[in-house]
PDB file of C-alpha atoms in Angstrom:
ATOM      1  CA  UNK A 279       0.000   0.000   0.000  1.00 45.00           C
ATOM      2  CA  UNK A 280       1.821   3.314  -1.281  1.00 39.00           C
ATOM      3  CA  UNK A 281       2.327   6.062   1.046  1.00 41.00           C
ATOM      4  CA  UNK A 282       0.724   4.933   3.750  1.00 42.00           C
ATOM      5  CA  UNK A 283       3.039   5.605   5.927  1.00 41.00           C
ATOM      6  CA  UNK A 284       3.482   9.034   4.865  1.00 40.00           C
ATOM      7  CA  UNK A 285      -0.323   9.617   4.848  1.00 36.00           C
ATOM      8  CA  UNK A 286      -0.114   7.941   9.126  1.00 41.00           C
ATOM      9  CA  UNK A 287       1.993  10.798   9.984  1.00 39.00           C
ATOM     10  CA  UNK A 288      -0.199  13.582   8.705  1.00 38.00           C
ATOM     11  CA  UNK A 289      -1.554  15.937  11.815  1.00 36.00           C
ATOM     12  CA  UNK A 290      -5.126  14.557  11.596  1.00 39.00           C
ATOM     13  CA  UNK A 291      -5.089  14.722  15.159  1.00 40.00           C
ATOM     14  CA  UNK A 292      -5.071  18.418  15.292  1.00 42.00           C
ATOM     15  CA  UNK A 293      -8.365  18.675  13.408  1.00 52.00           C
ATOM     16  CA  UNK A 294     -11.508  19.122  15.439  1.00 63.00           C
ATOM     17  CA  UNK A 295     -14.315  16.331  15.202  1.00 73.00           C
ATOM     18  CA  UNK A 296     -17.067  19.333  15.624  1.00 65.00           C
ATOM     19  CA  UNK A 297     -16.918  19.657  11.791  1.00 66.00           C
ATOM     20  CA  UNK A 298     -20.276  18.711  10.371  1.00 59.00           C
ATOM     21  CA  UNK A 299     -19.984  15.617   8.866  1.00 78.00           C
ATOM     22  CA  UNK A 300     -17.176  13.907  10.509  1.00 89.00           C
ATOM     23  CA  UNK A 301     -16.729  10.466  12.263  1.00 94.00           C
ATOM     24  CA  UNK A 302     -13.788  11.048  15.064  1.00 96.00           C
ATOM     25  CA  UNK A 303     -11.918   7.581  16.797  1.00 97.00           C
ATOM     26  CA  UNK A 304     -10.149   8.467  20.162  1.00 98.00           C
ATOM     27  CA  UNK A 305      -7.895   5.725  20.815  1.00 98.00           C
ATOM     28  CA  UNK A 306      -6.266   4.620  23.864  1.00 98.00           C
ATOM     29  CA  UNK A 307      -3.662   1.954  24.538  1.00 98.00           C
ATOM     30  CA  UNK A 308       0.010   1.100  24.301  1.00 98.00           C
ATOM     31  CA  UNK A 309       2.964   1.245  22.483  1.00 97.00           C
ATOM     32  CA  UNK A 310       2.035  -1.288  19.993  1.00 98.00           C
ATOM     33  CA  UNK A 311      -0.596   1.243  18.980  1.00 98.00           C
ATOM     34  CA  UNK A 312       0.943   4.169  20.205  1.00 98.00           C
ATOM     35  CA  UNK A 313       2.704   7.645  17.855  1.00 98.00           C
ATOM     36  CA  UNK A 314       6.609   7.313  17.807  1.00 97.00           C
ATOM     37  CA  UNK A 315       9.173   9.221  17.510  1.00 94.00           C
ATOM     38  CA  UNK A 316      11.129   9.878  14.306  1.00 93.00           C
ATOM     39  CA  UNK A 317      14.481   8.186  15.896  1.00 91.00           C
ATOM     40  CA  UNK A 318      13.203   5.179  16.712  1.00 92.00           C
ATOM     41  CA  UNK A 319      11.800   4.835  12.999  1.00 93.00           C
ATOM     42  CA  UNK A 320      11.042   1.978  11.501  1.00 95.00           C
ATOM     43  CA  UNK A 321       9.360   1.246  14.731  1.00 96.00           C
ATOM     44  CA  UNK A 322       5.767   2.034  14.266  1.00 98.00           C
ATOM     45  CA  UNK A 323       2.309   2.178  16.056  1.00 98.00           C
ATOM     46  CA  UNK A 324      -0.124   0.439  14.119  1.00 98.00           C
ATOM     47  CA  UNK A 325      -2.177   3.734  15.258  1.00 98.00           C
ATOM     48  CA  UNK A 326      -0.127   5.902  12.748  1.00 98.00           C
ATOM     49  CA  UNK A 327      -1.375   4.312   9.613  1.00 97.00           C
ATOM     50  CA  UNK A 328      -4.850   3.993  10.589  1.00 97.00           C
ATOM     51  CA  UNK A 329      -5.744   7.480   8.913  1.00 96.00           C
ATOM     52  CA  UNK A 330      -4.290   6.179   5.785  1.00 96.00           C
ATOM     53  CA  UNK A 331      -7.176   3.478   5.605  1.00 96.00           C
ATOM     54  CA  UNK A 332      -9.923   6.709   5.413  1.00 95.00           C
ATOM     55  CA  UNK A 333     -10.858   9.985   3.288  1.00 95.00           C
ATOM     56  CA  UNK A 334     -11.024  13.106   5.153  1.00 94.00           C
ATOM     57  CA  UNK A 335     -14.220  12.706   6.821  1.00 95.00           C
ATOM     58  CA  UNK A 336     -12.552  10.433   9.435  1.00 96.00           C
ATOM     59  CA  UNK A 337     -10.116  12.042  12.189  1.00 97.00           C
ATOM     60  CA  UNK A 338      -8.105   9.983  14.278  1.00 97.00           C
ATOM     61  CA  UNK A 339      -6.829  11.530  17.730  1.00 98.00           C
ATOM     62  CA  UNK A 340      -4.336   8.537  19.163  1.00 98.00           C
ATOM     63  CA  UNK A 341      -3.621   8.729  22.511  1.00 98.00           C
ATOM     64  CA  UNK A 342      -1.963   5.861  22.761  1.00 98.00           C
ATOM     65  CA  UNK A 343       1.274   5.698  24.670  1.00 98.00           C
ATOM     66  CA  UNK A 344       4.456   3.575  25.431  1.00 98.00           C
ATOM     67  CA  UNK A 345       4.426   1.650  28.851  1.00 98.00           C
ATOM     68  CA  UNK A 346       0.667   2.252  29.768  1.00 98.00           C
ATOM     69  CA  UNK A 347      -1.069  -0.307  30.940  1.00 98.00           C
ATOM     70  CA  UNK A 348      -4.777   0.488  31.829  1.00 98.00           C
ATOM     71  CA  UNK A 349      -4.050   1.564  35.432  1.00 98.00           C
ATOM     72  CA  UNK A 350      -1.439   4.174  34.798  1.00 98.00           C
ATOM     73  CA  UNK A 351      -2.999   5.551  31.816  1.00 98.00           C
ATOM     74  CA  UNK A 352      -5.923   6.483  34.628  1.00 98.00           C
ATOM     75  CA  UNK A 353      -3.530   7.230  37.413  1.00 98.00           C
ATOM     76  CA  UNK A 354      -1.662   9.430  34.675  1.00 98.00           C
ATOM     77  CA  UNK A 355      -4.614  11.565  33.680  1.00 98.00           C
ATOM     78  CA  UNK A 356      -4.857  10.435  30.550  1.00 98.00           C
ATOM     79  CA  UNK A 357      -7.684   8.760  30.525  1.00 98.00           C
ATOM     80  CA  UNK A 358      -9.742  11.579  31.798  1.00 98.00           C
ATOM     81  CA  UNK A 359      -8.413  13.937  29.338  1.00 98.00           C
ATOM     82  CA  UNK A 360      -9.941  11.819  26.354  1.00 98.00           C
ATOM     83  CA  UNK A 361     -13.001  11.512  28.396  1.00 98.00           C
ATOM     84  CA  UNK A 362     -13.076  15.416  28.344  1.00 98.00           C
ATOM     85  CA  UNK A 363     -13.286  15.205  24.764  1.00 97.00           C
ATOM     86  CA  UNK A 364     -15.494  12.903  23.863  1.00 98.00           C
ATOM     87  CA  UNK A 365     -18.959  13.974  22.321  1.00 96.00           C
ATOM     88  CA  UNK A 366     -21.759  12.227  20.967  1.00 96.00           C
ATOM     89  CA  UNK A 367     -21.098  10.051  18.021  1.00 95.00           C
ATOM     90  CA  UNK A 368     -17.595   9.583  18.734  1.00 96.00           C
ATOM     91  CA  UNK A 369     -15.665   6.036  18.859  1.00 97.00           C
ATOM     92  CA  UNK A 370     -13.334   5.184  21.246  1.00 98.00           C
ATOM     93  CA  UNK A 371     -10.280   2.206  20.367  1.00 98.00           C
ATOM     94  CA  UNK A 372      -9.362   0.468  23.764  1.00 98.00           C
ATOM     95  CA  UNK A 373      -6.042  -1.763  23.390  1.00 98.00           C
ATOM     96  CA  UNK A 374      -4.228  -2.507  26.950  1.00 98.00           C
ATOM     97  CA  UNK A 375      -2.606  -6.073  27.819  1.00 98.00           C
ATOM     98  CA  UNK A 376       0.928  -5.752  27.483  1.00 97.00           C
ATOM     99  CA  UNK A 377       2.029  -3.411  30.243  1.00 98.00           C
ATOM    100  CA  UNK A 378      -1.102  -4.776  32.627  1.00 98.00           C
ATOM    101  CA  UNK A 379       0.796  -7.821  32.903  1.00 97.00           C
ATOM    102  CA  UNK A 380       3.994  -6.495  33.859  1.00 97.00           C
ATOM    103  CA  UNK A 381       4.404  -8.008  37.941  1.00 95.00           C
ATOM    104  CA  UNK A 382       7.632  -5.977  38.582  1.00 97.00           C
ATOM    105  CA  UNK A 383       5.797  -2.865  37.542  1.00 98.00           C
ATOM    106  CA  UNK A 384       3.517  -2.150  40.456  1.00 97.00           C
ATOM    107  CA  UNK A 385       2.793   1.257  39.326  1.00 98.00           C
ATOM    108  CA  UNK A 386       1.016  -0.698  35.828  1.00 98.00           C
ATOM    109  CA  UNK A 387       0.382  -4.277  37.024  1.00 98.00           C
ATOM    110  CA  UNK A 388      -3.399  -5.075  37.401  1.00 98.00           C
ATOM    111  CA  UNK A 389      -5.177  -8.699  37.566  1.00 98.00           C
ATOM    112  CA  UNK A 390      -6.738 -10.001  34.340  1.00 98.00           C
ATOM    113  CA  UNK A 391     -10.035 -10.206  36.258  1.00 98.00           C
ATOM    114  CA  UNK A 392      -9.356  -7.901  38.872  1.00 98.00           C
ATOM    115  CA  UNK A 393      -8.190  -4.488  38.405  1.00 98.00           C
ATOM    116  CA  UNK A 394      -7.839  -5.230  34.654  1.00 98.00           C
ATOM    117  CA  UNK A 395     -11.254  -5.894  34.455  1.00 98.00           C
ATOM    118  CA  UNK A 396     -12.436  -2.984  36.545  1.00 98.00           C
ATOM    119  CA  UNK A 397     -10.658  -0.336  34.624  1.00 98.00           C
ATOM    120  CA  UNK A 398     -11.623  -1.686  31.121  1.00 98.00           C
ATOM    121  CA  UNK A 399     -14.901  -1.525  32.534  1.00 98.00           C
ATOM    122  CA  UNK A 400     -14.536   2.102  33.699  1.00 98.00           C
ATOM    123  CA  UNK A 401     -13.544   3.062  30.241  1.00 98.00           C
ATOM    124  CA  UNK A 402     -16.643   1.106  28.161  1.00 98.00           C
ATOM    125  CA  UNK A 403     -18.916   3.003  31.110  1.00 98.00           C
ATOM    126  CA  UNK A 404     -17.914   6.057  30.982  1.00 98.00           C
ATOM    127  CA  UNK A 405     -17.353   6.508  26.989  1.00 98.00           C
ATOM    128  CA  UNK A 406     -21.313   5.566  27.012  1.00 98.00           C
ATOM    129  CA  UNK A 407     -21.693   8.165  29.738  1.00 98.00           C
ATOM    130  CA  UNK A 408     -20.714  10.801  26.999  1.00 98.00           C
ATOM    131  CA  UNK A 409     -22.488   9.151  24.193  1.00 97.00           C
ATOM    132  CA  UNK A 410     -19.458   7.970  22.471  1.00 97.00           C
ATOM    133  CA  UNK A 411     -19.091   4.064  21.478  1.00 97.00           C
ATOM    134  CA  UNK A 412     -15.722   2.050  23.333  1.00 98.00           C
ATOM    135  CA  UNK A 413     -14.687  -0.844  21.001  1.00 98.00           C
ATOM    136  CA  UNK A 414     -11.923  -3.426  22.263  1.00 98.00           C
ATOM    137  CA  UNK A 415      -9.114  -4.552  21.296  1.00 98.00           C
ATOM    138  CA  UNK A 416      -7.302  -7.407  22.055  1.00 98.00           C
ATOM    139  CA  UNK A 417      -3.562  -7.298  22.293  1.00 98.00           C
ATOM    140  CA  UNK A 418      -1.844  -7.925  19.446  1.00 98.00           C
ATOM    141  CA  UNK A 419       0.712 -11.034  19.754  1.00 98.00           C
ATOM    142  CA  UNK A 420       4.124 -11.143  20.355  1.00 98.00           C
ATOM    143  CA  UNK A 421       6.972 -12.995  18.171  1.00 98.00           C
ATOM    144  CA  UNK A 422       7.693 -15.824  20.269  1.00 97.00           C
ATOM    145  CA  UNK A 423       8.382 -19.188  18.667  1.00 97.00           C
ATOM    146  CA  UNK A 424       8.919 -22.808  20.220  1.00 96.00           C
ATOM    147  CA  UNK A 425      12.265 -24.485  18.808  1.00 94.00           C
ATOM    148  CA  UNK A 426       9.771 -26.763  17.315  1.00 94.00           C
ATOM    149  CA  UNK A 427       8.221 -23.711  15.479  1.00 94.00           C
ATOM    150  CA  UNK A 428       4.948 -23.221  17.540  1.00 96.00           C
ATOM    151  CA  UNK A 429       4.265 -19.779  18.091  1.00 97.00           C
ATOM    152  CA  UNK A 430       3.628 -19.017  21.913  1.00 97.00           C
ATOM    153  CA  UNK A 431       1.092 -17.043  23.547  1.00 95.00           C
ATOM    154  CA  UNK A 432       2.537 -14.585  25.950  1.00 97.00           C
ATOM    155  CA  UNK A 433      -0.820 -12.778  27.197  1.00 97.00           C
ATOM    156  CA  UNK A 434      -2.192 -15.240  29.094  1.00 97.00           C
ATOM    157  CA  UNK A 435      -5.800 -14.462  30.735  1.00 98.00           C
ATOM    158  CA  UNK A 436      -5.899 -10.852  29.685  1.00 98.00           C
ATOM    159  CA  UNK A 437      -6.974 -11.115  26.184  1.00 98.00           C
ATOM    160  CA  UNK A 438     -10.051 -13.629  27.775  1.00 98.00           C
ATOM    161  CA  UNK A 439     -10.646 -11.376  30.414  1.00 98.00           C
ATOM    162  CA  UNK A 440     -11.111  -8.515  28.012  1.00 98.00           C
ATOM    163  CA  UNK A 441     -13.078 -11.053  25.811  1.00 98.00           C
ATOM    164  CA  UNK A 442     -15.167 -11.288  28.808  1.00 98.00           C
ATOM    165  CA  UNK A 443     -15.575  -7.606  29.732  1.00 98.00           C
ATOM    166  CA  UNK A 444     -16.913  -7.035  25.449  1.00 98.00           C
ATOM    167  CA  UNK A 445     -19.499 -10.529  26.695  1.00 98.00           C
ATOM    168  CA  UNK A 446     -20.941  -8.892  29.570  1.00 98.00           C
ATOM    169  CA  UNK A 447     -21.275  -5.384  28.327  1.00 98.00           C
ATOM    170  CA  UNK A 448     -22.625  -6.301  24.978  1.00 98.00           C
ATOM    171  CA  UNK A 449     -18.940  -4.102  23.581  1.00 98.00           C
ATOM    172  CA  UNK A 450     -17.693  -4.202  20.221  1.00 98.00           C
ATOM    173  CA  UNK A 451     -14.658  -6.277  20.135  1.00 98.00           C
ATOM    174  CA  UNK A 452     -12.142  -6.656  17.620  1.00 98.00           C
ATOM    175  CA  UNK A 453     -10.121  -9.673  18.536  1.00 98.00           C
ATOM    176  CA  UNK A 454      -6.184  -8.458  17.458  1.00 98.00           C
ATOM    177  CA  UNK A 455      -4.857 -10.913  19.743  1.00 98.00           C
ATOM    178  CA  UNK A 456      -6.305 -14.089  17.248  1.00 98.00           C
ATOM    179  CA  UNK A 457      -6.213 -12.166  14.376  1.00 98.00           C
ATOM    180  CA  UNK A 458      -2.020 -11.253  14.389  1.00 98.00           C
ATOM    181  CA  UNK A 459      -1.658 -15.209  16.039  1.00 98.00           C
ATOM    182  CA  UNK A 460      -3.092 -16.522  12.676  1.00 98.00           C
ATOM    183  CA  UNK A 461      -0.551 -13.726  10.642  1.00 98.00           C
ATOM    184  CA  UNK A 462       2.697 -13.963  12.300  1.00 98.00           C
ATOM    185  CA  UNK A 463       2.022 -17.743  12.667  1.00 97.00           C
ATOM    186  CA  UNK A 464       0.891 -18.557   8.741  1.00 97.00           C
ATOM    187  CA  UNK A 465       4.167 -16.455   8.263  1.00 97.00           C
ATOM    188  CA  UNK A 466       6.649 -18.638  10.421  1.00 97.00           C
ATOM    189  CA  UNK A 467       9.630 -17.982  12.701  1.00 97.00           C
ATOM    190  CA  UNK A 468      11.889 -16.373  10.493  1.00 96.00           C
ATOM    191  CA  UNK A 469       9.468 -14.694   7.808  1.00 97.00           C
ATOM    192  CA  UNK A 470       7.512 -13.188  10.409  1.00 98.00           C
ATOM    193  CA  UNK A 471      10.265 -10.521  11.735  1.00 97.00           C
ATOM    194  CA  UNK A 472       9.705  -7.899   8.925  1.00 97.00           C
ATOM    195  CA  UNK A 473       6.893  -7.096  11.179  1.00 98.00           C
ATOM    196  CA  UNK A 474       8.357  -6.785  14.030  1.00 98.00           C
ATOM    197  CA  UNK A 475      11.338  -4.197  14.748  1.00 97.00           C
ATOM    198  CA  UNK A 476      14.647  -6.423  13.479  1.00 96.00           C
ATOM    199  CA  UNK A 477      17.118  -3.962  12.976  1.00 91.00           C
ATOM    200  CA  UNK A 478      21.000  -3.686  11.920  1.00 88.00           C
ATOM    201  CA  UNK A 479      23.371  -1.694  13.832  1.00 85.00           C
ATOM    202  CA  UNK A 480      22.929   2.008  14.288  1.00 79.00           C
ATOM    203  CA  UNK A 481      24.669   4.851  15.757  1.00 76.00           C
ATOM    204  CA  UNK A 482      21.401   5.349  18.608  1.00 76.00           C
ATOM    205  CA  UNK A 483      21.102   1.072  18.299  1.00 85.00           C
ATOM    206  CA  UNK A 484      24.924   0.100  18.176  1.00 82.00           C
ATOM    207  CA  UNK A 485      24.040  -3.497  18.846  1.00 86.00           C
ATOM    208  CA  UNK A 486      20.563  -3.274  16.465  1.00 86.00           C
ATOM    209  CA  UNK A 487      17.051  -4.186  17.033  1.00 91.00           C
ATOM    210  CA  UNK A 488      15.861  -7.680  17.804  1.00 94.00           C
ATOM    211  CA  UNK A 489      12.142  -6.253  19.335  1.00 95.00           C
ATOM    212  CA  UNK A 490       9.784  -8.952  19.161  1.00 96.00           C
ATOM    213  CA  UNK A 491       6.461  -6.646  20.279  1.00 97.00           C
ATOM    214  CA  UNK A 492       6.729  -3.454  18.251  1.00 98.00           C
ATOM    215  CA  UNK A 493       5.892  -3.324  15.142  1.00 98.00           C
ATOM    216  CA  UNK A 494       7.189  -2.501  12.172  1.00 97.00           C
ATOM    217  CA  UNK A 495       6.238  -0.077   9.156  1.00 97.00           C
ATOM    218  CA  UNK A 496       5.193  -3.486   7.362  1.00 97.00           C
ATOM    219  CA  UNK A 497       3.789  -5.065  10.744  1.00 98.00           C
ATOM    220  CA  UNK A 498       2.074  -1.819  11.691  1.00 98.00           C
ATOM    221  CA  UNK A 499       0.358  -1.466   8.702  1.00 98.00           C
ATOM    222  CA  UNK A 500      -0.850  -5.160   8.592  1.00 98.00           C
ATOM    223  CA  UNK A 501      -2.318  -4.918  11.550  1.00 98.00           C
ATOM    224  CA  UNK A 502      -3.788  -1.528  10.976  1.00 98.00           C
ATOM    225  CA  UNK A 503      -5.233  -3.339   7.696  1.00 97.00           C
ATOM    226  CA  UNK A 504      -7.277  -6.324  10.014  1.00 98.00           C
ATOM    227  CA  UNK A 505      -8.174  -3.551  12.270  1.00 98.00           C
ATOM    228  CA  UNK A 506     -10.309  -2.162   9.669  1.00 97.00           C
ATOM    229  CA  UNK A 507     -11.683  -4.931   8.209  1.00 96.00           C
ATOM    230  CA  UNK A 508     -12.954  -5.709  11.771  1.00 97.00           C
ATOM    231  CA  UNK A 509     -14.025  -2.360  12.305  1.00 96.00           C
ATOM    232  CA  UNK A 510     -16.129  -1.829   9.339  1.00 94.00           C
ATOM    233  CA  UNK A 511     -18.637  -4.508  10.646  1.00 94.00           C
ATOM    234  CA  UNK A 512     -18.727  -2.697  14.505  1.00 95.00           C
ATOM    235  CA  UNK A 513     -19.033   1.291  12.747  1.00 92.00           C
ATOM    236  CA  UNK A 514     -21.946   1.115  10.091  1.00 88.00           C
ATOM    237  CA  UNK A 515     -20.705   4.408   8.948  1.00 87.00           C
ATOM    238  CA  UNK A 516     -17.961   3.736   8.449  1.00 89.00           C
ATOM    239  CA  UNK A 517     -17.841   1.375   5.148  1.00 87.00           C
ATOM    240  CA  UNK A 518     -18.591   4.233   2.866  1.00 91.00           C
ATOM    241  CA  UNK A 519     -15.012   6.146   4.452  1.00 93.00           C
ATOM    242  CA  UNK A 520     -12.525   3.701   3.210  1.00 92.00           C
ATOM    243  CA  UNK A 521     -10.082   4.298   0.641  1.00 91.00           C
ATOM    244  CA  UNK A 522      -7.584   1.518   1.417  1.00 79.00           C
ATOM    245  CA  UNK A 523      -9.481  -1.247   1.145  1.00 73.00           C
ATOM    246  CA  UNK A 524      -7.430  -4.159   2.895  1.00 69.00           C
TER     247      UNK A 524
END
């Protein structure tokens, strides 16, 4: 897909989503999803191609960020400075799992069906509260193969908690966490690290990259692509917006 990288780093999060005739996504989440910057490149949220998938009409405001987990993005603020800005009609991207799980991390580390739970919870609630629509997101997989070429899932019971939380609160969910399994695993061991950060030797990375979570330009928009084709089915609107299809 030509320039869609290019297109992911245009400043469509500076435009308002009061224009008549707009469909605005807030998303919140992690570093897998989350705006980078230019000296880590290629390493890229899969948030910062999205806009590339849409015409005009369609504003993305990512407020994804590295390290959050779902407790520290509240703790941080963050969370309530989205919920500020959300109006009616608006759409809301939640994608936490990687940093919740982190135990040496007290400051992020919630329970899959504790605080975990809770907080995803808080953040379906409350978008509802303000007439928005939350839609989640299961973590997207990491690159970790078996020597006998198995790919192995590192999440655990978050991605079925959050499966649970989308059950219970009748949520839009958009199940990342199957969806990259069945790429990076139809792709194989060795194929499967142009999507993932595998770097030479640099003068900021003198040893390179070998970053089995973050994404690549490639990975980032691959996931970015089955993001959309699971989102069209969720946002009815949102069909007649695409200009990449997938």
């Amino acid at each position: 897909m030509k320039e869609i990288f290019a297109y992911g780093l245009m400043a469509v999060i500076l435009l308002s989503c009061n224009q008549k005739d707009t469909l605005c996504i807030y998303m919140v989440g992690d570093s897998t999803m989350s705006v980078k910057k230019p000296e880590v490149a290629p390493e890229t949220g899969w948030g910062m191609v999205l806009s590339a998938f849409f015409d005009d009409a369609v504003i993305i405001k990512n407020h994804a960020k590295n390290g959050r987990s779902t407790k520290s993005f509240i703790v941080e603020g963050r969370w309530i400075n989205v919920l500020d800005s959300l109006t009616q009609g608006d759409f809301v991207l939640i994608q936490f799992g990687h940093n919740d799980q982190k135990h040496n991390s007290p400051e992020r580390y919630t329970k899959p069906y504790g605080d975990y739970y809770r907080n995803l919870k808080k953040f379906v609630v409350e978008s509802r509260q303000k007439g928005a629509t939350p839609i989640l997101l299961t973590s997207i997989v990491r690159r970790k193969f078996s020597e006998d070429g198995q790919l192995i899932d590192t999440h655990g019971d978050y991605p079925k908690a959050m499966r649970k939380v989308a059950e219970n609160l009748n949520v839009g969910l958009v199940d990342l966490q199957k969806l990259t399994h069945h790429l990076v695993d139809s792709l194989g061991s060795e194929k499967s690290k142009v999507l993932y950060v595998w770097t030479k030797n640099s003068d900021l990375f003198p040893e390179g990259r070998q970053d089995d979570t973050h994404l690549s330009v490639q990975g980032a928009e691959k996931v970015a692509a089955l993001a959309v084709q699971e989102l069209r089915k969720l946002i009815g609107d949102l069909k007649q917006h695409i200009v990449n299809h997938p």
